[in-house]
Amino acid sequence: MAKNTKANNTNGHMNRREILRQQQAAQARRKRTITVVCIALAVVVVIAAVALIVTHVNSVNHQKNTAGAATAQIKPPDLTSDGTAIIVNPAAKDAALTIDVHEDFQCPICKSFEDTFGSAMNQIIDNNQALVRYHVRSFLDINENNDWSNLAAQGAMCADTVGKFKPYHDTVFANQPAVEGTGYTNQELSTTFAQQAGITGDDLTKFQACYNNHQTSQVVSTMESLNMSAGVQGTPAFFVNGKSIDLQTLAGLKSNDAATLLAAFQKAAGLS
């Protein structure tokens, strides 16, 4: 009997120890679960806080950059009737070719095109060999988390009010920051680039008032919205008489002179 009692006691102690061990293990698991949940909640809170800060900063920047929308807005004189582009050479209205160029001032590939073919395009424009329309886009602000495409576009629209759209356009691209997303500065867009584009005297005063008061902000936002709705969602994009021309076609040209570029546009339009 004594042996059985002792065995029972031993088994009882072992059962209690096992129960205690299981209870301790369960408690440890609960603590670990609570810790993980707390950490996860903390991470969510931090992410939410950062998102809130970014949203607030973007909202403040947007309000600053569009504050002039309540001011009298200016319609650039060379704006197309549908509001989608600026015509850089209205005198070529009867030309057989119409070239539509979609560019964003923060687009590196757009700059590559300008560096390669900018001079040739200017010759085509100056000689009125084609009616050329620039669709100034600003959607890259979303990717770059800034407002510099929009602001540069506003500057270009203001430059058109003093007859300097193309020189200003060329100057902004020539000075595009080497690091994508760095953006420009208001000093550059309002003064430095304007002066480099040949805007001086009373015209500079008029241009700066237009830029500083965001008097073309609605034109820029409408232009982006209309072009995006038309299905042109990337830059650069080129259309000749309404027909898209592949970038590889331009990249494959053996020369970057005006005659070669014009021939490529004519071929794309089916005129050669």
Phi, psi and omega in degrees: 000316182300322181294319180296319179299317181296319179296319179297319179298318180298315179297322179297316178298319181295319179297317180296319179296320179295318178297317180297318180298317179295321178296317179296319179296317179296319179296320179296319178297319179299318180296317180296320179297315179298318180297314180298316180298317180297317179296316180299317178297320180297318179298316179300317180297317180296314179300316180297321180294317179297315179300320180295319180295314180299316179299318180295315181298315179298321179295317179297314179298317180297318179297319179296317186281344179243013182302331182284356182300332179282343178282167179300123180276149181248133176266117179304138185297334183257017177291136178295159183298332180270359176076016185263349187199171172250129176273120185272341178219076182305337181295343182266023186300336181261009181293153181288337182250140169235121182250124177252124182244123177256120181219150173242133185296346176259006184275115181296323180290327175298318178297320179299318177298314181297319179297323184276314189244003183303316181295319179295318178299319180296324178292318178299319179293311182297327180271003180051039179279349176202148172279123186245129180237128179257120176266103185275112187260160183216020184287342182291347174304325181294315180293319186270355179057044176212188182239016190285331174296315180297314183292320177296322177296319176300319178299317180295320178296319178294324179297327179295332181292342177244020175073026184231032182302306186294315177300322179292315177305311182296322181293317179299315180294322180297334182252017178301131180304144181295327180264117182300134179095349179296322178080178180258192173232158178297326177298317179295310185290327184270334187230299187303306182292324179299314180294320178296331179278000177090018178270117184222173173056224181298327179295323178293319178299316179296315179300313183294323176297319178297313182291311184296331180263007177052046185280359174240016183298321181290324177299316182295312182294321178293319180300316179296314182298315182294318181290324177294318179295333179283354176099003178268099190251005179220162177225151355284156175221141184230138177228135179241116186050040177086352181262132180291139175246127184293139180298328180295331177297316179290319181295333183272000179295139184281346179217154179250022179279167186298320182296317180293317180294317180297320179298321178296319178293319179297319179296319179297329180274356181077026182259005179213000000 
